Amino acid sequence: MADDRIKEKLEILADAAKYDVSCSSSGSDRKNKKGGLGNTGAGICHTYTEDGRCVSLLKILLTNHCIFDCAYCVSRRSNDIKRAAFTVQEVVDLTINFYRRNYIEGLFLSSGIFKNADYTMERLVLIAKKLRQEHNFNGYIHLKTIPGASDDLLNEAGLYADRLSVNLEIPTETGLKLLAPEKNRKDMDVPMDYLKNQIIRTKEEKKIFRSTPKFAPAGQSTQMIIGASGESDMHIMKTADHYYTEYNLKRVYYSGYIPISNDKRLPGLGSDVPVIRENRLYQSDWLLRFYGFKRDEIVNERHPNLDLDIDPKLGWALRNLDQFPVDINRAPYESIVRVPGIGVTSAKKIVAARRFGALRMEHLQKIGISANKVRYFISCQGFVPLMSDRPAEMIKHYILAASHTKYKKVFNQQLTLF
Ligand code: SF4
């Protein structure tokens, strides 16, 4: 009977947690100790359900009761749904049992807010503390931080969790006011700022005192819901860029809004989840963090939204054809990595390989670079770029026609426009 109730709670609270996509992890190096349980190793491997959600962690809410009424959230207090709440011990036991059976590599724990922020956060912290101290659990723990919780609780959370996150939820203050008028952005900025400073301080202290305990070693992250309010991609990327820069975030997650209500402020039930847009935002995010792009090169006042047909690097290249062709044998790494079809690893390989002789197209193909995109943007030994004098739209057309993108259906419908 008790097992049935736990099973029911698990169904309710795992289902409610699926709307939060910020569950992948990276960068934790928590090691197993003698007699301990689990070892995160070099990053957690991720698996995804059919709808693209990560399931490698036990991903649940402590409760889906909530005192708030955010229009975009399935747990909002006005929603007529089945409610449930785990006890602290139930979450601890579930985590340990699933871990021992190899079902999971860690725990991703979020929660609706019952009573108040501290009351909820206290319980989240207690779960992490019990796992670490009573069970010597060294698996990965990602805790959601409840805005408004005290600094003491945030501090304790950082001692037990690998990663902490505060969800921004809606990319702009205006959108937040519209959909969650009880909240404000400052309530999210304050804990993020506290966590940023604690992470920096701990790292500095650790250089002097090796015994300094780790504090959220996998850093902090956030999540934004895409497509619930009317923000452009420029607004979204501006917010992401701001939080990466000002709060040293490890990751910003973009979660396409899944229609859950008939609230007039939101896209109606049956509207498409903006999956392609979500994917393009992740690609843009990657360009900001690893490719040396500035936010306004990707989206700006003239181009406030990403082209869904093509990846954002190709979009940038087609708007800046004057910067091509890039001479693969002479150009600096920074220019090579901006060529559509060349990733960070391939760009490094090119720079290393060309020391031994001039590279030809066949060398690039051996490195693993597909000619489909690059042939319009590079020159190399024995090769001049194709159609360098043609308009961007034509190049885009040819690239898409030759590509095997999963978005081809979308493209094919649009080809008639040419
Ligand atoms: S506070 Fe969090 S759980 Fe509660 S309604 Fe808002 S988004 Fe949902």
Short mmCIF file of C-alpha atoms and ligand atoms in Angstrom, two decimals:
data_model
loop_
_atom_site.label_atom_id
_atom_site.label_comp_id
_atom_site.label_asym_id
_atom_site.label_seq_id
_atom_site.Cartn_x
_atom_site.Cartn_y
_atom_site.Cartn_z
CA MET A 1 0.00 0.00 0.00
CA ALA A 2 2.77 2.40 1.01
CA ASP A 3 4.65 1.37 -2.14
CA ASP A 4 1.59 2.16 -4.28
CA ARG A 5 1.39 5.64 -2.79
CA ILE A 6 5.10 6.26 -3.46
CA LYS A 7 4.59 5.02 -7.01
CA GLU A 8 1.69 7.39 -7.47
CA LYS A 9 3.68 10.31 -6.06
CA LEU A 10 6.55 9.42 -8.36
CA GLU A 11 4.26 9.45 -11.38
CA ILE A 12 2.81 12.83 -10.45
CA LEU A 13 6.03 14.52 -9.41
CA ALA A 14 8.23 13.12 -12.19
CA ASP A 15 5.63 14.17 -14.73
CA ALA A 16 5.49 17.69 -13.30
CA ALA A 17 9.30 17.89 -13.42
CA LYS A 18 9.53 17.09 -17.12
CA TYR A 19 8.86 20.73 -18.00
CA ASP A 20 12.22 21.67 -16.58
CA VAL A 21 14.93 20.88 -19.13
CA SER A 22 17.92 22.14 -17.21
CA CYS A 23 18.99 18.74 -16.01
CA SER A 24 22.12 17.96 -17.95
CA SER A 25 25.31 18.27 -16.03
CA SER A 26 28.94 18.92 -16.65
CA GLY A 27 32.07 19.78 -14.85
CA SER A 28 31.66 17.97 -11.55
CA ASP A 29 34.70 16.05 -10.35
CA ARG A 30 33.34 14.73 -7.07
CA LYS A 31 35.31 11.53 -6.40
CA ASN A 32 34.12 8.38 -4.73
CA LYS A 33 35.37 7.84 -1.19
CA LYS A 34 36.07 4.58 0.57
CA GLY A 35 32.75 3.04 1.56
CA GLY A 36 30.95 5.72 -0.45
CA LEU A 37 28.34 5.34 -3.13
CA GLY A 38 28.72 6.59 -6.68
CA ASN A 39 31.17 8.59 -8.64
CA THR A 40 30.16 11.22 -11.15
CA GLY A 41 33.41 10.81 -13.10
CA ALA A 42 34.09 13.23 -15.91
CA GLY A 43 30.57 14.53 -16.46
CA ILE A 44 27.31 12.69 -16.48
CA CYS A 45 26.11 10.95 -19.59
CA HIS A 46 22.71 12.07 -20.77
CA THR A 47 19.84 10.12 -22.13
CA TYR A 48 16.72 11.67 -23.55
CA THR A 49 13.13 10.66 -23.74
CA GLU A 50 11.25 10.85 -26.98
CA ASP A 51 10.28 14.43 -26.32
CA GLY A 52 13.94 15.33 -25.83
CA ARG A 53 13.96 15.52 -22.03
CA CYS A 54 16.93 14.30 -20.09
CA VAL A 55 16.36 11.23 -17.97
CA SER A 56 19.80 10.20 -16.76
CA LEU A 57 19.06 11.72 -13.38
CA LEU A 58 16.18 10.99 -11.09
CA LYS A 59 14.29 14.12 -11.98
CA ILE A 60 11.44 14.96 -9.69
CA LEU A 61 9.72 17.70 -7.79
CA LEU A 62 9.62 17.51 -4.02
CA THR A 63 6.05 18.75 -4.37
CA ASN A 64 3.76 20.21 -7.02
CA HIS A 65 1.83 22.19 -4.42
CA CYS A 66 2.60 25.85 -4.96
CA ILE A 67 1.55 29.13 -3.44
CA PHE A 68 2.28 30.94 -6.72
CA ASP A 69 0.15 31.13 -9.82
CA CYS A 70 2.53 31.48 -12.76
CA ALA A 71 0.38 31.17 -15.88
CA TYR A 72 2.94 29.07 -17.81
CA CYS A 73 3.37 26.46 -15.08
CA VAL A 74 1.44 23.25 -14.71
CA SER A 75 1.89 23.38 -10.91
CA ARG A 76 0.31 26.84 -10.54
CA ARG A 77 -2.08 27.02 -7.62
CA SER A 78 -5.18 27.68 -9.75
CA ASN A 79 -4.60 24.57 -11.86
CA ASP A 80 -6.95 21.73 -11.03
CA ILE A 81 -4.50 18.84 -10.95
CA LYS A 82 -3.59 15.96 -8.66
CA ARG A 83 -1.19 17.19 -6.02
CA ALA A 84 1.44 15.28 -4.12
CA ALA A 85 4.46 15.85 -1.92
CA PHE A 86 7.33 13.58 -1.01
CA THR A 87 8.76 13.54 2.46
CA VAL A 88 12.48 14.20 2.77
CA GLN A 89 13.14 10.56 3.59
CA GLU A 90 11.14 9.31 0.61
CA VAL A 91 13.30 11.26 -1.83
CA VAL A 92 16.47 10.04 -0.11
CA ASP A 93 15.32 6.41 -0.26
CA LEU A 94 14.21 6.65 -3.89
CA THR A 95 17.53 8.15 -4.94
CA ILE A 96 19.57 5.51 -3.18
CA ASN A 97 17.41 2.65 -4.44
CA PHE A 98 17.47 3.85 -8.04
CA TYR A 99 21.17 4.51 -7.87
CA ARG A 100 21.92 1.04 -6.57
CA ARG A 101 19.87 -0.45 -9.40
CA ASN A 102 21.87 1.60 -11.92
CA TYR A 103 18.76 3.43 -13.10
CA ILE A 104 20.23 6.83 -12.46
CA GLU A 105 23.49 8.62 -11.93
CA GLY A 106 22.22 11.36 -9.74
CA LEU A 107 19.36 13.51 -8.62
CA PHE A 108 17.76 16.57 -10.13
CA LEU A 109 15.45 18.02 -7.54
CA SER A 110 13.13 20.95 -7.95
CA SER A 111 9.95 21.93 -6.16
CA GLY A 112 6.81 23.97 -6.09
CA ILE A 113 6.83 26.40 -3.20
CA PHE A 114 4.84 25.34 -0.20
CA LYS A 115 4.33 27.78 2.67
CA ASN A 116 7.32 29.95 1.79
CA ALA A 117 10.74 29.92 0.18
CA ASP A 118 12.71 28.97 3.30
CA TYR A 119 10.36 26.17 4.30
CA THR A 120 10.75 24.59 0.85
CA MET A 121 14.47 25.23 0.52
CA GLU A 122 15.14 23.75 3.96
CA ARG A 123 13.71 20.45 2.76
CA LEU A 124 15.65 20.44 -0.50
CA VAL A 125 18.86 21.08 1.42
CA LEU A 126 18.05 18.39 3.97
CA ILE A 127 17.65 15.79 1.21
CA ALA A 128 21.06 16.64 -0.27
CA LYS A 129 22.63 16.68 3.21
CA LYS A 130 21.24 13.26 4.12
CA LEU A 131 22.39 11.78 0.83
CA ARG A 132 25.91 13.10 1.30
CA GLN A 133 26.33 12.62 5.02
CA GLU A 134 24.21 9.59 5.91
CA HIS A 135 24.66 7.62 2.69
CA ASN A 136 28.04 8.89 1.51
CA PHE A 137 26.35 9.49 -1.83
CA ASN A 138 28.85 10.86 -4.35
CA GLY A 139 26.53 10.88 -7.35
CA TYR A 140 25.52 14.10 -9.01
CA ILE A 141 23.04 16.39 -7.27
CA HIS A 142 21.39 19.35 -8.97
CA LEU A 143 19.16 21.42 -6.69
CA LYS A 144 16.79 24.12 -7.75
CA THR A 145 17.19 27.20 -5.63
CA ILE A 146 14.02 28.81 -4.41
CA PRO A 147 14.10 32.60 -4.91
CA GLY A 148 13.68 34.33 -1.57
CA ALA A 149 15.41 31.58 0.47
CA SER A 150 17.89 32.78 3.07
CA ASP A 151 21.62 33.08 2.38
CA ASP A 152 22.31 30.44 5.05
CA LEU A 153 20.23 27.90 3.18
CA LEU A 154 21.81 28.81 -0.16
CA ASN A 155 25.18 28.38 1.43
CA GLU A 156 24.31 24.97 2.79
CA ALA A 157 22.83 23.92 -0.55
CA GLY A 158 26.13 24.77 -2.24
CA LEU A 159 28.05 22.52 0.14
CA TYR A 160 26.03 19.43 -0.81
CA ALA A 161 24.91 20.02 -4.41
CA ASP A 162 27.10 19.85 -7.49
CA ARG A 163 25.02 22.37 -9.33
CA LEU A 164 22.48 24.97 -8.22
CA SER A 165 20.10 26.83 -10.43
CA VAL A 166 17.62 29.65 -10.22
CA ASN A 167 15.14 29.65 -13.10
CA LEU A 168 14.57 32.97 -14.87
CA GLU A 169 11.52 31.35 -16.46
CA ILE A 170 10.51 34.24 -18.71
CA PRO A 171 13.25 36.06 -20.65
CA THR A 172 12.13 39.61 -19.93
CA GLU A 173 10.80 41.48 -16.91
CA THR A 174 7.79 42.61 -18.97
CA GLY A 175 6.92 39.03 -19.87
CA LEU A 176 7.34 37.95 -16.27
CA LYS A 177 5.01 40.73 -15.09
CA LEU A 178 2.42 39.62 -17.61
CA LEU A 179 2.50 35.91 -16.82
CA ALA A 180 3.67 35.79 -13.21
CA PRO A 181 2.75 39.14 -11.65
CA GLU A 182 3.58 37.91 -8.13
CA LYS A 183 7.23 37.55 -9.11
CA ASN A 184 9.95 39.94 -10.08
CA ARG A 185 13.34 39.58 -11.66
CA LYS A 186 15.16 41.00 -8.63
CA ASP A 187 14.10 37.98 -6.56
CA MET A 188 16.01 35.81 -9.02
CA ASP A 189 19.03 38.10 -9.39
CA VAL A 190 19.71 38.22 -5.65
CA PRO A 191 20.32 34.47 -5.12
CA MET A 192 22.21 34.25 -8.42
CA ASP A 193 24.50 37.02 -7.27
CA TYR A 194 25.01 35.34 -3.91
CA LEU A 195 25.85 32.01 -5.56
CA LYS A 196 28.23 33.66 -8.01
CA ASN A 197 30.15 35.32 -5.19
CA GLN A 198 30.24 32.16 -3.08
CA ILE A 199 31.56 30.11 -6.00
CA ILE A 200 34.31 32.68 -6.68
CA ARG A 201 35.19 33.04 -3.00
CA THR A 202 35.42 29.28 -2.47
CA LYS A 203 37.67 28.86 -5.49
CA GLU A 204 39.98 31.59 -4.21
CA GLU A 205 40.09 30.14 -0.70
CA LYS A 206 40.78 26.70 -2.07
CA LYS A 207 43.98 27.99 -3.65
CA ILE A 208 45.22 28.88 -0.16
CA PHE A 209 43.52 26.24 2.01
CA ARG A 210 43.10 22.93 0.23
CA SER A 211 40.68 21.78 2.90
CA THR A 212 38.13 24.45 1.93
CA PRO A 213 34.91 22.55 1.15
CA LYS A 214 33.65 22.67 -2.42
CA PHE A 215 30.77 24.96 -3.19
CA ALA A 216 28.53 24.00 -6.13
CA PRO A 217 31.54 22.68 -8.10
CA ALA A 218 29.49 22.34 -11.31
CA GLY A 219 28.44 26.00 -11.03
CA GLN A 220 25.02 27.55 -11.46
CA SER A 221 22.63 27.49 -14.39
CA THR A 222 19.23 28.83 -15.34
CA GLN A 223 16.34 28.08 -17.63
CA MET A 224 14.14 30.28 -19.81
CA ILE A 225 10.83 29.32 -21.34
CA ILE A 226 10.70 30.12 -25.04
CA GLY A 227 7.55 31.15 -26.85
CA ALA A 228 5.26 31.70 -23.85
CA SER A 229 5.51 35.48 -24.11
CA GLY A 230 6.21 37.52 -27.21
CA GLU A 231 9.98 38.00 -26.88
CA SER A 232 12.13 38.01 -29.98
CA ASP A 233 15.26 35.88 -30.20
CA MET A 234 17.22 39.09 -29.71
CA HIS A 235 15.54 39.65 -26.33
CA ILE A 236 16.23 36.06 -25.33
CA MET A 237 19.88 36.14 -26.37
CA LYS A 238 20.37 39.52 -24.70
CA THR A 239 19.14 38.05 -21.43
CA ALA A 240 21.30 34.94 -21.82
CA ASP A 241 24.37 37.02 -22.63
CA HIS A 242 23.71 39.28 -19.63
CA TYR A 243 23.47 36.36 -17.20
CA TYR A 244 26.50 34.56 -18.62
CA THR A 245 28.54 37.73 -18.22
CA GLU A 246 27.21 39.12 -14.94
CA TYR A 247 26.52 35.91 -13.04
CA ASN A 248 29.14 33.50 -14.46
CA LEU A 249 26.48 30.98 -15.40
CA LYS A 250 27.66 27.59 -16.64
CA ARG A 251 24.61 27.07 -18.79
CA VAL A 252 21.43 28.74 -19.91
CA TYR A 253 18.75 26.23 -20.91
CA TYR A 254 16.03 27.12 -23.40
CA SER A 255 12.77 25.28 -23.04
CA GLY A 256 10.13 25.60 -25.74
CA TYR A 257 6.78 26.37 -24.12
CA ILE A 258 4.47 23.36 -24.05
CA PRO A 259 0.87 24.66 -24.16
CA ILE A 260 -0.82 23.66 -20.95
CA SER A 261 -3.78 26.00 -20.61
CA ASN A 262 -6.34 28.13 -22.35
CA ASP A 263 -5.11 31.29 -20.65
CA LYS A 264 -5.49 34.09 -23.22
CA ARG A 265 -2.05 35.45 -22.34
CA LEU A 266 -0.43 32.29 -23.68
CA PRO A 267 -0.30 30.30 -26.94
CA GLY A 268 -3.46 28.17 -26.96
CA LEU A 269 -3.71 24.44 -26.39
CA GLY A 270 -2.69 22.58 -29.52
CA SER A 271 -0.13 25.20 -30.60
CA ASP A 272 3.17 23.77 -31.72
CA VAL A 273 6.02 23.52 -29.23
CA PRO A 274 8.78 25.72 -30.74
CA VAL A 275 11.28 22.87 -30.99
CA ILE A 276 13.27 24.22 -33.95
CA ARG A 277 13.50 27.64 -32.35
CA GLU A 278 14.74 26.06 -29.14
CA ASN A 279 17.42 24.23 -31.14
CA ARG A 280 18.51 27.41 -32.97
CA LEU A 281 18.82 29.22 -29.63
CA TYR A 282 21.07 26.46 -28.30
CA GLN A 283 23.22 26.78 -31.43
CA SER A 284 23.41 30.56 -30.92
CA ASP A 285 24.30 30.06 -27.29
CA TRP A 286 27.13 27.77 -28.42
CA LEU A 287 28.39 30.49 -30.80
CA LEU A 288 28.53 32.97 -27.91
CA ARG A 289 30.37 30.64 -25.58
CA PHE A 290 32.76 28.73 -27.81
CA TYR A 291 33.09 30.46 -31.19
CA GLY A 292 33.93 34.02 -30.22
CA PHE A 293 30.74 35.56 -31.58
CA LYS A 294 29.19 38.65 -30.04
CA ARG A 295 25.46 38.53 -29.37
CA ASP A 296 24.67 41.33 -31.83
CA GLU A 297 26.41 39.47 -34.66
CA ILE A 298 23.81 36.75 -34.31
CA VAL A 299 20.66 38.74 -33.54
CA ASN A 300 20.26 42.51 -33.60
CA GLU A 301 17.69 45.23 -34.30
CA ARG A 302 17.80 44.49 -38.04
CA HIS A 303 17.63 40.72 -37.56
CA PRO A 304 15.77 40.25 -34.27
CA ASN A 305 14.86 36.62 -34.97
CA LEU A 306 16.91 33.62 -36.01
CA ASP A 307 16.30 32.07 -39.41
CA LEU A 308 14.75 28.72 -38.54
CA ASP A 309 15.79 27.15 -41.88
CA ILE A 310 19.50 27.38 -41.23
CA ASP A 311 21.88 27.32 -38.30
CA PRO A 312 22.82 30.74 -36.88
CA LYS A 313 26.46 30.55 -38.01
CA LEU A 314 25.38 30.01 -41.60
CA GLY A 315 22.89 32.85 -41.14
CA TRP A 316 25.69 35.16 -40.00
CA ALA A 317 27.96 34.08 -42.86
CA LEU A 318 25.28 34.74 -45.48
CA ARG A 319 24.79 38.25 -44.07
CA ASN A 320 28.55 38.83 -44.14
CA LEU A 321 29.71 37.38 -47.43
CA ASP A 322 32.34 40.14 -47.66
CA GLN A 323 34.29 38.27 -44.93
CA PHE A 324 34.69 35.24 -47.19
CA PRO A 325 36.35 33.26 -48.63
CA VAL A 326 38.56 32.33 -45.71
CA ASP A 327 41.93 30.99 -46.79
CA ILE A 328 42.23 27.75 -44.86
CA ASN A 329 46.02 27.75 -45.18
CA ARG A 330 46.60 31.29 -43.92
CA ALA A 331 43.66 32.60 -41.92
CA PRO A 332 43.85 32.73 -38.12
CA TYR A 333 41.96 30.13 -36.06
CA GLU A 334 39.36 32.79 -35.11
CA SER A 335 38.32 33.20 -38.77
CA ILE A 336 38.40 29.49 -39.58
CA VAL A 337 36.10 28.61 -36.69
CA ARG A 338 33.53 31.05 -38.10
CA VAL A 339 33.24 29.19 -41.40
CA PRO A 340 29.88 27.39 -41.65
CA GLY A 341 30.47 23.66 -41.44
CA ILE A 342 33.70 23.94 -39.44
CA GLY A 343 33.43 23.29 -35.70
CA VAL A 344 35.89 24.03 -32.92
CA THR A 345 37.58 20.62 -33.12
CA SER A 346 37.94 20.74 -36.91
CA ALA A 347 39.30 24.30 -36.79
CA LYS A 348 41.98 23.18 -34.32
CA LYS A 349 42.84 20.20 -36.51
CA ILE A 350 43.19 22.48 -39.55
CA VAL A 351 45.56 24.82 -37.73
CA ALA A 352 47.65 21.87 -36.52
CA ALA A 353 47.66 20.03 -39.87
CA ARG A 354 48.60 22.98 -42.08
CA ARG A 355 51.99 23.23 -40.35
CA PHE A 356 53.00 20.17 -42.33
CA GLY A 357 51.92 21.39 -45.74
CA ALA A 358 49.23 23.23 -47.68
CA LEU A 359 45.77 21.71 -47.19
CA ARG A 360 43.53 20.71 -50.08
CA MET A 361 39.80 19.98 -50.06
CA GLU A 362 40.45 16.25 -49.75
CA HIS A 363 42.49 16.89 -46.58
CA LEU A 364 39.55 18.76 -45.07
CA GLN A 365 37.24 15.89 -45.90
CA LYS A 366 39.63 13.49 -44.18
CA ILE A 367 39.42 15.70 -41.08
CA GLY A 368 35.70 15.07 -41.21
CA ILE A 369 34.51 18.34 -42.74
CA SER A 370 31.64 18.04 -45.19
CA ALA A 371 32.10 20.00 -48.40
CA ASN A 372 28.42 20.92 -48.65
CA LYS A 373 28.65 24.12 -46.62
CA VAL A 374 32.34 24.97 -46.58
CA ARG A 375 32.80 25.00 -50.36
CA TYR A 376 31.00 28.34 -50.58
CA PHE A 377 33.11 29.99 -47.90
CA ILE A 378 36.72 28.83 -48.16
CA SER A 379 39.67 28.72 -50.44
CA CYS A 380 42.50 26.23 -50.10
CA GLN A 381 45.19 24.64 -52.23
CA GLY A 382 43.68 23.86 -55.64
CA PHE A 383 40.20 25.09 -54.69
CA VAL A 384 38.35 28.36 -55.19
CA PRO A 385 34.96 28.91 -53.55
CA LEU A 386 31.81 28.19 -55.48
CA MET A 387 29.40 30.99 -56.37
CA SER A 388 31.28 33.63 -54.38
CA ASP A 389 29.67 36.29 -56.58
CA ARG A 390 26.10 35.01 -56.06
CA PRO A 391 23.48 36.45 -53.71
CA ALA A 392 23.14 34.99 -50.22
CA GLU A 393 19.64 33.64 -50.91
CA MET A 394 20.94 31.54 -53.79
CA ILE A 395 23.77 30.08 -51.72
CA LYS A 396 21.30 29.29 -48.96
CA HIS A 397 19.05 27.57 -51.47
CA TYR A 398 21.87 25.35 -52.76
CA ILE A 399 23.12 24.46 -49.30
CA LEU A 400 19.66 23.49 -48.10
CA ALA A 401 18.91 21.51 -51.24
CA ALA A 402 22.03 19.41 -50.69
CA SER A 403 21.68 18.98 -46.96
CA HIS A 404 20.09 16.18 -45.00
CA THR A 405 18.70 18.37 -42.28
CA LYS A 406 15.93 17.06 -40.11
CA TYR A 407 14.24 20.37 -40.85
CA LYS A 408 14.11 19.63 -44.56
CA LYS A 409 10.34 19.28 -44.56
CA VAL A 410 10.06 22.85 -43.40
CA PHE A 411 12.54 23.93 -46.04
CA ASN A 412 10.84 22.03 -48.87
CA GLN A 413 7.60 23.83 -48.19
CA GLN A 414 9.39 27.13 -48.43
CA LEU A 415 11.30 26.36 -51.63
CA THR A 416 8.33 27.37 -53.74
CA LEU A 417 8.99 30.94 -52.64
CA PHE A 418 12.12 31.11 -54.82
S1 SF4 B 1 6.67 29.29 -8.41
FE1 SF4 B 1 7.53 27.69 -9.70
S2 SF4 B 1 6.33 25.87 -9.28
FE2 SF4 B 1 5.18 27.60 -8.47
S3 SF4 B 1 3.75 28.16 -10.12
FE3 SF4 B 1 5.59 29.45 -10.37
S4 SF4 B 1 6.92 28.31 -11.79
FE4 SF4 B 1 5.36 26.87 -10.99
#
